[in-house]
Coordinates of C-alpha atoms in Angstrom, one line a residue:
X295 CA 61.6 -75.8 127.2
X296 CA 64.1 -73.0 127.6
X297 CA 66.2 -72.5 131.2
X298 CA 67.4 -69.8 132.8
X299 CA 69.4 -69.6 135.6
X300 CA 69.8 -66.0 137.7
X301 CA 71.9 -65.6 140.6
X302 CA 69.5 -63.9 143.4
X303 CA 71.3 -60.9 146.0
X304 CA 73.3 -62.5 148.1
X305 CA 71.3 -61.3 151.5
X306 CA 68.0 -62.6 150.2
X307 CA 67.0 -64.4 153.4
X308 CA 64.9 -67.8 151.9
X309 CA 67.6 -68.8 150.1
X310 CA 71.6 -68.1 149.6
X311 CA 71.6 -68.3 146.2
X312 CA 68.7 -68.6 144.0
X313 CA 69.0 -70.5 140.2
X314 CA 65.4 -70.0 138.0
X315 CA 64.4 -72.1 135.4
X316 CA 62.1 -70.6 133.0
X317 CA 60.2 -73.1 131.5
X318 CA 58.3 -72.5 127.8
X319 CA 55.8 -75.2 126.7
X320 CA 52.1 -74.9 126.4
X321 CA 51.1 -77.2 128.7
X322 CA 54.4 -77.8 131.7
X323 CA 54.0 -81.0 133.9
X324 CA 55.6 -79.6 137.1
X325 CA 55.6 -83.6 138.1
X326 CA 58.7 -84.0 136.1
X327 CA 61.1 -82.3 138.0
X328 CA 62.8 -84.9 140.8
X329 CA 62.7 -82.5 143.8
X330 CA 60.4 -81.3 146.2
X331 CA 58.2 -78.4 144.8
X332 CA 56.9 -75.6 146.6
X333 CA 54.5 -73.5 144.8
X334 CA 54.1 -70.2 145.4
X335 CA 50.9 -69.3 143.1
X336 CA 51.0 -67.2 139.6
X337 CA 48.6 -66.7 137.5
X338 CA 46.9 -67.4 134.2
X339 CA 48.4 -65.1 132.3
X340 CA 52.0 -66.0 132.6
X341 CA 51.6 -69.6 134.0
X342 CA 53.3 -70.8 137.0
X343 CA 56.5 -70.9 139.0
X344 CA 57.7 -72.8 142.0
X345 CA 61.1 -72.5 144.4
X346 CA 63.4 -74.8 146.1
X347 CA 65.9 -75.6 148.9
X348 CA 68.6 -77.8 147.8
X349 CA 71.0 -79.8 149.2
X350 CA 73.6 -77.9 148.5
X351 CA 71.4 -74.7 150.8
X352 CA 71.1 -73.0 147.2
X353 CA 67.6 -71.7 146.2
X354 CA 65.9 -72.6 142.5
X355 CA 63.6 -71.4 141.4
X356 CA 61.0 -72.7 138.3
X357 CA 58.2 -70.8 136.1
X358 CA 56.2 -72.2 133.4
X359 CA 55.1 -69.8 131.0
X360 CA 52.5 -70.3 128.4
X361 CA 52.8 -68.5 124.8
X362 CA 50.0 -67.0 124.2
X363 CA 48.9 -66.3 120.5
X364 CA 52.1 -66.3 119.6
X365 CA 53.2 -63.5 121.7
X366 CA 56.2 -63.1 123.8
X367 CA 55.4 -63.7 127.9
X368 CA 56.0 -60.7 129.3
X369 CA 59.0 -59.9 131.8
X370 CA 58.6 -62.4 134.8
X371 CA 59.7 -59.9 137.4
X372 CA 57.0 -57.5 135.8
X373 CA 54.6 -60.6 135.6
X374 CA 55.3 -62.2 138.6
X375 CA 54.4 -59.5 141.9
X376 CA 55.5 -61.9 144.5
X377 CA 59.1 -63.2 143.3
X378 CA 59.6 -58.8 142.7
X379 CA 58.3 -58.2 146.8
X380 CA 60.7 -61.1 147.8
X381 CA 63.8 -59.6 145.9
X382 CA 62.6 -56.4 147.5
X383 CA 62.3 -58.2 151.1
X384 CA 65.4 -59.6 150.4
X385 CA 66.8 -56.4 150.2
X386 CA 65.7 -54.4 152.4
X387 CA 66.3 -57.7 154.9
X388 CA 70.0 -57.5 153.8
X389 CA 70.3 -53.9 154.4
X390 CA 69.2 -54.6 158.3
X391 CA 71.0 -57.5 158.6
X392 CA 73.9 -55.3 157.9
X393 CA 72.8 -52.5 159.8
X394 CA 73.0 -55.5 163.0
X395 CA 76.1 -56.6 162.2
X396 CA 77.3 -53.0 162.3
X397 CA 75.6 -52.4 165.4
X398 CA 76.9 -55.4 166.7
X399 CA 80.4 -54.9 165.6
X400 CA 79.7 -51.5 167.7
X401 CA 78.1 -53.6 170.9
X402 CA 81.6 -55.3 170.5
X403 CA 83.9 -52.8 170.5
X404 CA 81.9 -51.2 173.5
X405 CA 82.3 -53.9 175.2
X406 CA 86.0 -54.4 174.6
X407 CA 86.1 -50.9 175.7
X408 CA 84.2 -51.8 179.1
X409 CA 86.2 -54.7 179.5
X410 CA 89.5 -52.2 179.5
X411 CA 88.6 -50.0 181.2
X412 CA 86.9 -52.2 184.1
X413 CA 90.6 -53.8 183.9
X414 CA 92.1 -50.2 184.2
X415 CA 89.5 -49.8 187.3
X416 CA 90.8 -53.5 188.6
X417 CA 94.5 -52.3 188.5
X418 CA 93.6 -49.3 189.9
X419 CA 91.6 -50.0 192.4
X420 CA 94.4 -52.4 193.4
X421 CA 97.7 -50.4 193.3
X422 CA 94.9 -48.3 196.1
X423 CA 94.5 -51.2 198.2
X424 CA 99.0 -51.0 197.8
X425 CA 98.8 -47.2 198.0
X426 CA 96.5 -47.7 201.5
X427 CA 98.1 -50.6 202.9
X428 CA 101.8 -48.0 202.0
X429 CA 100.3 -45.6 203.8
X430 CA 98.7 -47.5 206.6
X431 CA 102.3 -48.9 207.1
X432 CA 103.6 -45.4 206.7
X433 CA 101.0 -43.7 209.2
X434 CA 102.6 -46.4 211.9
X435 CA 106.1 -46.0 211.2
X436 CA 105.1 -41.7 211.3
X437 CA 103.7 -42.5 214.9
X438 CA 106.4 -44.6 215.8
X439 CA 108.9 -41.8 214.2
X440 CA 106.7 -39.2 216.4
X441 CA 106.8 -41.3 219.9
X442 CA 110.8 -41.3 219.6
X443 CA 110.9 -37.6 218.4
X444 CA 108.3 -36.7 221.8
X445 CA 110.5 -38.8 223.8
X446 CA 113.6 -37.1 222.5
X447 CA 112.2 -34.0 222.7
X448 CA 111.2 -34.3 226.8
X449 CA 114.7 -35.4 227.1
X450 CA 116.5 -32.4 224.9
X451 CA 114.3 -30.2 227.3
X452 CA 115.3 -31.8 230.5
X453 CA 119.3 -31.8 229.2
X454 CA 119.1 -28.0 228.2
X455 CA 117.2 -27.1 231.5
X456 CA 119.5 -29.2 233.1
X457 CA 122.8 -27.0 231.0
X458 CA 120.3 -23.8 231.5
X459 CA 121.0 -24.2 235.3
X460 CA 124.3 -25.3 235.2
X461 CA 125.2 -22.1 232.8
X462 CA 123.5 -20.3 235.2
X463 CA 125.3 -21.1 237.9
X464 CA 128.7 -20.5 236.2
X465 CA 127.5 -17.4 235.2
X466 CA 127.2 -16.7 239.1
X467 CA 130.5 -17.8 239.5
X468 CA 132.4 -16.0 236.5
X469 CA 130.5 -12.6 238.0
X470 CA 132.2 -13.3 241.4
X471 CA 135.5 -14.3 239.9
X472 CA 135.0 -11.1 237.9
X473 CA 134.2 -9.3 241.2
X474 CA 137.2 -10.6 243.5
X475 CA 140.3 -10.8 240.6
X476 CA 142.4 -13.3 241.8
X477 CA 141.0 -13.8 244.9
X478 CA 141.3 -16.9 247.2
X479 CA 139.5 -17.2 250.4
X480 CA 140.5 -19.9 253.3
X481 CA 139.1 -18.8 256.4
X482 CA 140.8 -19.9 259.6
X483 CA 139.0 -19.9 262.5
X484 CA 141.3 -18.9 266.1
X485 CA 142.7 -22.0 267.7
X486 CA 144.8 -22.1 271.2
X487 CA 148.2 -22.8 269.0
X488 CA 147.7 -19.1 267.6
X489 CA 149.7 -16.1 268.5
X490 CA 147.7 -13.1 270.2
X491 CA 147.9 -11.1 267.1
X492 CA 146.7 -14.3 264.7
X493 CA 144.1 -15.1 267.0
X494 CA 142.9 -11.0 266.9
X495 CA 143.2 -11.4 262.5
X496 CA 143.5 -15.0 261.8
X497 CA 142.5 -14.5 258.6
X498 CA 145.2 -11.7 257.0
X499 CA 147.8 -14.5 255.9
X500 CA 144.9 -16.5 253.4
X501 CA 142.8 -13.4 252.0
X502 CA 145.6 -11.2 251.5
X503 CA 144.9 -11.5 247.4
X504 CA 141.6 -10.3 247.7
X505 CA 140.1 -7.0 247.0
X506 CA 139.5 -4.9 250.6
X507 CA 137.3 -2.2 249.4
X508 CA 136.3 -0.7 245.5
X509 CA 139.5 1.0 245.3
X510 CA 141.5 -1.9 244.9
X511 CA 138.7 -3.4 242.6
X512 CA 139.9 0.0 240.5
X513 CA 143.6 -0.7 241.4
X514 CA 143.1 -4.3 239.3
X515 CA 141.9 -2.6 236.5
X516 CA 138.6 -2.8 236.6
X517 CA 136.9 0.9 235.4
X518 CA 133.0 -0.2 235.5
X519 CA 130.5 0.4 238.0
X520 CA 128.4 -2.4 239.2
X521 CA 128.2 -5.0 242.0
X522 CA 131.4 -7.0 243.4
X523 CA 132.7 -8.8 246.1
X524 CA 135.3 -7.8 248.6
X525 CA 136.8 -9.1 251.6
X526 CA 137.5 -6.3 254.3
X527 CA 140.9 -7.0 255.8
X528 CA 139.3 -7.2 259.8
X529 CA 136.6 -9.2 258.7
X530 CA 137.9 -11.7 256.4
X531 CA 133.9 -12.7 255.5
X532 CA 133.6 -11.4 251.7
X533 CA 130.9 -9.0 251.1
X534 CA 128.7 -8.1 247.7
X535 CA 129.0 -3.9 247.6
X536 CA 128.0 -1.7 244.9
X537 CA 131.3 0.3 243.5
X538 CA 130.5 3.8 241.8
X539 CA 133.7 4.0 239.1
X540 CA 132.5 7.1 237.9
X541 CA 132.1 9.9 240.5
X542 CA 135.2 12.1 240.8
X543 CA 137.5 9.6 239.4
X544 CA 135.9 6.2 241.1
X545 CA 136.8 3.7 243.7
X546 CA 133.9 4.6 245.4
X547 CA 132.4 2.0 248.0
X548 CA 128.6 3.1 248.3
X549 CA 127.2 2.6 251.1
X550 CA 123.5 3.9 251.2
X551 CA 121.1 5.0 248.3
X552 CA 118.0 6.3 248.1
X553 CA 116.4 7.7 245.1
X554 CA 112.9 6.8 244.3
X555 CA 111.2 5.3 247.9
X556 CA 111.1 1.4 246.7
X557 CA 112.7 0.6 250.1
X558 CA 111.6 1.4 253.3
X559 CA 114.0 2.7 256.0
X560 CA 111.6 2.5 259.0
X561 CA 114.1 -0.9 260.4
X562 CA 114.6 -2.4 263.4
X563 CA 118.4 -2.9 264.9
X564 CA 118.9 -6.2 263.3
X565 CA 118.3 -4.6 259.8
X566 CA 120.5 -1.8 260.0
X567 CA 123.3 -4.1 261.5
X568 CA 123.4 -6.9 259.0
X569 CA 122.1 -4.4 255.6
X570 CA 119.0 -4.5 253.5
X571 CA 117.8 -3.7 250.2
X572 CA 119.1 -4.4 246.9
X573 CA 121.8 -3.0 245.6
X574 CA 121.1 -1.8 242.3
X575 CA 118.3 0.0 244.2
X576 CA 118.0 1.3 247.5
X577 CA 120.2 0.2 250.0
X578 CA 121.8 0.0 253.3
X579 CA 125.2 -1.8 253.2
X580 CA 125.4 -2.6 256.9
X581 CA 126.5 -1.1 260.1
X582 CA 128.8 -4.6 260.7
X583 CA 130.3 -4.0 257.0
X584 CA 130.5 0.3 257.5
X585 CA 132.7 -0.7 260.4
X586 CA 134.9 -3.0 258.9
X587 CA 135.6 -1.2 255.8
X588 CA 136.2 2.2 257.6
X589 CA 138.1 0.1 260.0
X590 CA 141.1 -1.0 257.8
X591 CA 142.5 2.1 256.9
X592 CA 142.2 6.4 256.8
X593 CA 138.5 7.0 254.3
X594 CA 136.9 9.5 253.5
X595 CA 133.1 9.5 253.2
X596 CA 131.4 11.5 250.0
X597 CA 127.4 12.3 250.1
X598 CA 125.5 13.3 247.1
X599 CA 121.9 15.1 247.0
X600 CA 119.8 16.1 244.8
X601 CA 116.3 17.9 244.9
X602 CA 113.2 17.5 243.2
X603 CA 114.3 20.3 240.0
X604 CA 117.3 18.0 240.0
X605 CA 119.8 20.6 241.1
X606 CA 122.7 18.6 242.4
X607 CA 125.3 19.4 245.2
X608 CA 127.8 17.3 247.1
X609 CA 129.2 17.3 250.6
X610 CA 132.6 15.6 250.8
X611 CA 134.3 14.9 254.7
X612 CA 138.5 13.6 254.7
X613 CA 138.4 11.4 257.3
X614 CA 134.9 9.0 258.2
X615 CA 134.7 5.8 260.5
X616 CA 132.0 3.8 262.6
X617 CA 133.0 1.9 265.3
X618 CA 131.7 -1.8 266.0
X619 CA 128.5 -2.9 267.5
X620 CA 129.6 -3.0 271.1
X621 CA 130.1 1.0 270.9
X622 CA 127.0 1.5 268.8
X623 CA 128.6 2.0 266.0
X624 CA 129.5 5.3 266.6
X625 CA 130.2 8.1 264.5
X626 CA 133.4 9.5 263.6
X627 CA 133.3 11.8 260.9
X628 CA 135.3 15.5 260.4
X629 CA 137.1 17.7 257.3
X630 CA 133.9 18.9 255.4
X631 CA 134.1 20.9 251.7
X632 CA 132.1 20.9 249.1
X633 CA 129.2 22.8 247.1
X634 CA 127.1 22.3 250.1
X635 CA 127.1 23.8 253.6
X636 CA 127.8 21.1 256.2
X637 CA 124.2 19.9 258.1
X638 CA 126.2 16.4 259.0
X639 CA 129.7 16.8 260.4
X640 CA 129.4 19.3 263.2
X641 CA 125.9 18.2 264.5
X642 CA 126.0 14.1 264.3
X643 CA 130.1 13.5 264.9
X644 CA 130.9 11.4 267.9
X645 CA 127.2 10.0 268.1
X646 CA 126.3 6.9 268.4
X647 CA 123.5 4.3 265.8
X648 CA 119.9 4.3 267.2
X649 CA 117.1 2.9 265.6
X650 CA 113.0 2.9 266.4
X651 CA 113.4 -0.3 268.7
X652 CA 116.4 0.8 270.3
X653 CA 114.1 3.1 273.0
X654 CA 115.6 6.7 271.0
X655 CA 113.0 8.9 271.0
X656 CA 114.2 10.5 267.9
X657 CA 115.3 7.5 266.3
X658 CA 111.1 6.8 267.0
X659 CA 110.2 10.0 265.4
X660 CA 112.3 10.1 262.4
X661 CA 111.1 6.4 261.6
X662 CA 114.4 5.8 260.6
X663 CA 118.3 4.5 261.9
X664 CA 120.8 7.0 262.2
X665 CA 123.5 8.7 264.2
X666 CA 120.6 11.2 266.0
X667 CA 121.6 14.2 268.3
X668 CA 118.4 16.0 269.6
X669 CA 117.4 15.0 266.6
X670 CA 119.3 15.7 263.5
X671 CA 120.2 18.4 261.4
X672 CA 120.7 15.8 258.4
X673 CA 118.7 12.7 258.2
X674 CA 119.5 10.8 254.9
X675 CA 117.6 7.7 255.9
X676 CA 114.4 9.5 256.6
X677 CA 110.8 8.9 255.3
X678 CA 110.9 9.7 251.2
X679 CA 108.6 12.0 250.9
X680 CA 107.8 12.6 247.0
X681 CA 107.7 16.9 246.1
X682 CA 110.3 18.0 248.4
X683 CA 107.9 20.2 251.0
X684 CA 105.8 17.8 253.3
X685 CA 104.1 17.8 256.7
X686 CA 104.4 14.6 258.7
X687 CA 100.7 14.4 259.6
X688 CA 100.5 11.1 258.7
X689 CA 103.1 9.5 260.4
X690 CA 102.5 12.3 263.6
X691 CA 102.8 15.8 264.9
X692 CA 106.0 14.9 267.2
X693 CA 108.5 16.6 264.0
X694 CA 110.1 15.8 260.4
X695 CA 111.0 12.8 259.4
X696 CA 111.9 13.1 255.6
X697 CA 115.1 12.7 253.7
X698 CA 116.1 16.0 255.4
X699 CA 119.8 18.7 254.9
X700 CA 119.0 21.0 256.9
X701 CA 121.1 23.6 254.8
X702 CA 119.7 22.9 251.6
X703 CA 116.4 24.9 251.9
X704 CA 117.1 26.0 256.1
X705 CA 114.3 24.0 257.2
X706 CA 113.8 20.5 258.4
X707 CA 110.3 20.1 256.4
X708 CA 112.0 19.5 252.7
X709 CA 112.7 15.8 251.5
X710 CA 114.9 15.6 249.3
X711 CA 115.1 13.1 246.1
X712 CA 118.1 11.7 246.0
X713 CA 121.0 10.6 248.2
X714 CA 123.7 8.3 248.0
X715 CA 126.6 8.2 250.5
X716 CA 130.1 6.1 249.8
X717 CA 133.6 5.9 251.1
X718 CA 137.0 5.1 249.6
X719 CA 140.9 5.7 251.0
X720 CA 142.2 9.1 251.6
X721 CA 144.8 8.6 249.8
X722 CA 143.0 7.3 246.5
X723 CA 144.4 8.7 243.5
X724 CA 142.7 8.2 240.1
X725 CA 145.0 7.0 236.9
X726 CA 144.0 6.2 233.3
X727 CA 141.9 3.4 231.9
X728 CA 144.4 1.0 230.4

C-alpha cells in the first residue's frame, strides 16, 4: 500500500486541511484504519475512497485503488468526479467567503464612518443647544441693553427740550440785550417824598442808559435794520420798534407800514392807541408810543409811497409831533420837501385822531384811524385796495377809502401799494460804519 498525502485549498469549507491516502492493493479492508470512516462512494473502476475529521480539525482523506491488468489507475482527480466538484466548491466557496469578508470589512468601515459622523452630529448639535442658550442669553441682555437705551433716550429728549427752551429763551434775551446796549431799567413809581419835577419823570435818573428812539440805537453802533427795544425818555415803559438803518442814512423809527394788505386798519380806538400788527409786517406802532417819542425832543417825520408800476416818491416834513390821549392825539406836523407834492401837511396839521367808533363820520367812511379833516386829502391807513384805481362799492357809496395821496394821480379813487411812515431827530446826522 502506497500513501499520499496532499494538502487541500485552504478555503475548502468541510475541512481546513485535507491529507489523502492513496491506498494500492487488490483487495483494501477499509476496517483497518482506527478512525471513523465516511464514505463518500467511487466506483468500480478505480475502487474506493473515504474522508475524515480529525481531532486536530484537519481533513483526510483515503482511496483504495485496484490495479487492474496490470495497468496504472488512472488520475484520482480525473477518476474520482466528486472529490474534483468539492475542490471546485471549495473554491468557488473561498472566493465568496472572501468576497464577505470584503464586504464586511466595507459594512465596517461604513459603520465607523456613521459612527463619526453621528458623533460630529452629537457635538454639533450640542455646541447649538450652547450657540441657542448664547443667544437666548444674548437676546435678554439686547432687551435689557434696549429698555435702558429707550429709557435714556425719553430722558436725552426731555433734557434737550428742556435746553431747547431754555436756549430759546436766552436767545430772547441776547436779542433784547442786543436791542437796548447797555441798558438798565428800574422803574420808580411817584411817591409823596418826590419833588414835583420827579414825581412829573420819575423815571429819567434809572433809564438814562437806555436807547430813546432808533437814532441812538445808530449812535451805539448798531448799522442793521430790524426790531429793538427802546425806552422813550417821558414814558420810561420800553417799547419793541422796527428801526429802518438804511433810508437816507438811517436812525429811522418807523412807525406805520403797509405794503401788501395782511393787516387790517378798519380799528377801533383801543387799537390805534396801544398798536397792532407785527412788525416785520404791517403795523401801527401806537398813538401812546407816537406821542412819547415825538414828545422827547424836535423830529422830523419821513413818508414813503410807492404805486402799483413801483415808481417811488417820498414826502419828508422838519418838524412832526402828536400830542397825548387827553388832546386826541393831535397833529402837529409842518416844513414839507420832497419828490412829492404835499397832500398831508397843509390839509391834516392841527387835527386831531378819530377812528370808526369814535362817532367821526369820516373816520366811519374811510374805515380807518387818522388825523381826518372833511375828510382827508391823504389817508395812509385806508382800505388796501390791490391795482391802484378802485370804486368803494363794496364797502359803500358815501366816498374813498383806499390808501389814498391825493397828489399822486389828483384823485382820491387810487390806492396806492406801499407806505411806510417813520420819525427820527432833526438834528440827526449820519457817520460811517465803524
Amino acid at each position: 500500500m502506497s500513501l499520499l498525502s496532499l494538502t487541500a485549498p485552504p478555503g475548502w469549507s468541510m475541512c481546513s486541511a485535507l491529507y489523502i491516502l492513496i491506498v494500492l492493493l487488490p483487495e483494501a479492508k477499509t476496517d483497518s484504519l482506527n478512525a471513523t470512516i465516511i464514505r463518500n462512494g467511487g466506483g468500480s473502476q478505480c475502487g474506493e475512497y473515504t474522508n475524515q475529521v480529525m481531532e486536530n480539525g484537519m481533513c483526510r482523506l483515503v482511496a483504495t485503488l485496484p490495479q487492474l491488468d496490470e495497468r496504472r489507475c488512472p488520475d484520482m482527480f480525473r477518476c474520482t468526479d466528486e472529490v474534483s466538484y468539492w475542490l471546485h466548491e471549495n473554491e468557488e466557496r473561498t472566493q465568496q467567503i472572501m468576497a464577505l469578508k470584503e464586504t464586511i470589512s466595507e459594512l465596517q468601515e461604513e459603520l465607523r464612518n456613521h459612527r463619526h459622523r453621528i458623533k460630529v452630529l452629537e457635538l454639533q448639535s450640542e455646541e447649538r443647544v450652547h450657540l441657542n442658550i448664547s443667544l437666548e442669553q444674548r437676546f435678554h441682555e439686547l432687551e435689557l441693553h434696549y429698555a435702558e437705551a429707550t429709557t435714556m433716550l425719553h430722558l436725552q429728549g426731555t433734557l434737550i427740550l428742556d435746553l431747547q427752551n431754555q436756549l430759546h429763551n436766552l436767545t430772547l434775551q441776547m436779542d433784547k440785550v442786543k436791542r437796548s446796549p447797555g441798558c438798565l431799567i428800574n422803574i420808580v413809581r411817584p411817591n409823596p417824598l418826590m419833588t414835583a419835577h420827579d414825581r412829573l419823570h420819575p423815571e429819567i435818573q434809572h433809564v438814562r442808559n437806555c436807547p430813546i428812539d432808533c437814532t441812538s440805537i445808530y449812535h451805539n453802533g448798531v448799522r442793521r435794520s430790524g426790531l429793538y427795544t427802546v425806552v422813550p425818555s417821558l414814558a420810561g415803559m420800553p417799547v419793541e420798534v422796527y428801526c429802518d438803518m438804511d433810508t437816507d442814512g438811517g436812525g429811522w423809527t418807523v412807525i406805520q407800514r403797509r405794503f401788501d394788505g395782511s393787516v387790517s386798519f378798519d380799528r377801533n380806538w383801543r387799537d390805534y392807541r396801544d398798536g397792532f400788527g407785527e412788525l416785520h409786517s404791517e403795523f401801527w406802532l401806537g398813538n401812546d408810543h407816537i406821542h412819547d417819542l415825538s414828545a422827547q425832543g424836535d423830529y422830523s417825520l419821513r413818508i414813503d409811497l410807492e404805486d402799483w408800476t413801483s415808481k417811488h416818491k417820498h414826502a419828508l416834513y422838519q418838524s412832526f409831533s402828536v400830542e397825548d390821549e387827553e388832546h386826541q392825539y393831535r397833529l402837529h406836523v409842518s416844513g414839507f420837501s420832497g419828490t412829492v407834492q404835499d397832500s398831508f401837511s397843509w390839509y391834516h396839521n392841527k387835527q386831531g385822531f378819530s377812528t370808526p367808533d369814535s362817532g367821526n363820520i369820516c373816520a366811519e367812511i374811510s374805515h380807518g384811524g387818522w388825523w381826518y379833516n372833511q375828510c382827508f386829502y391823504a389817508n395812509l391807513n385806508g382800505v388796501y385796495y390791490r391795482g391802484g384805481h378802485y370804486t368803494p362799492k363794496g364797502r359803500g357809496p358815501l366816498g374813498p377809502d383806499g390808501i389814498v395821496w391825493h397828489s399822486w394821480k389828483d384823485s382820491d379813487y387810487y390806492s396806492l401799494r406801499k407806505v411806510s411812515m417813520m420819525i427820527r431827530p432833526r438834528s440827526f446826522q449820519s457817520r460811517s460804519s465803524p
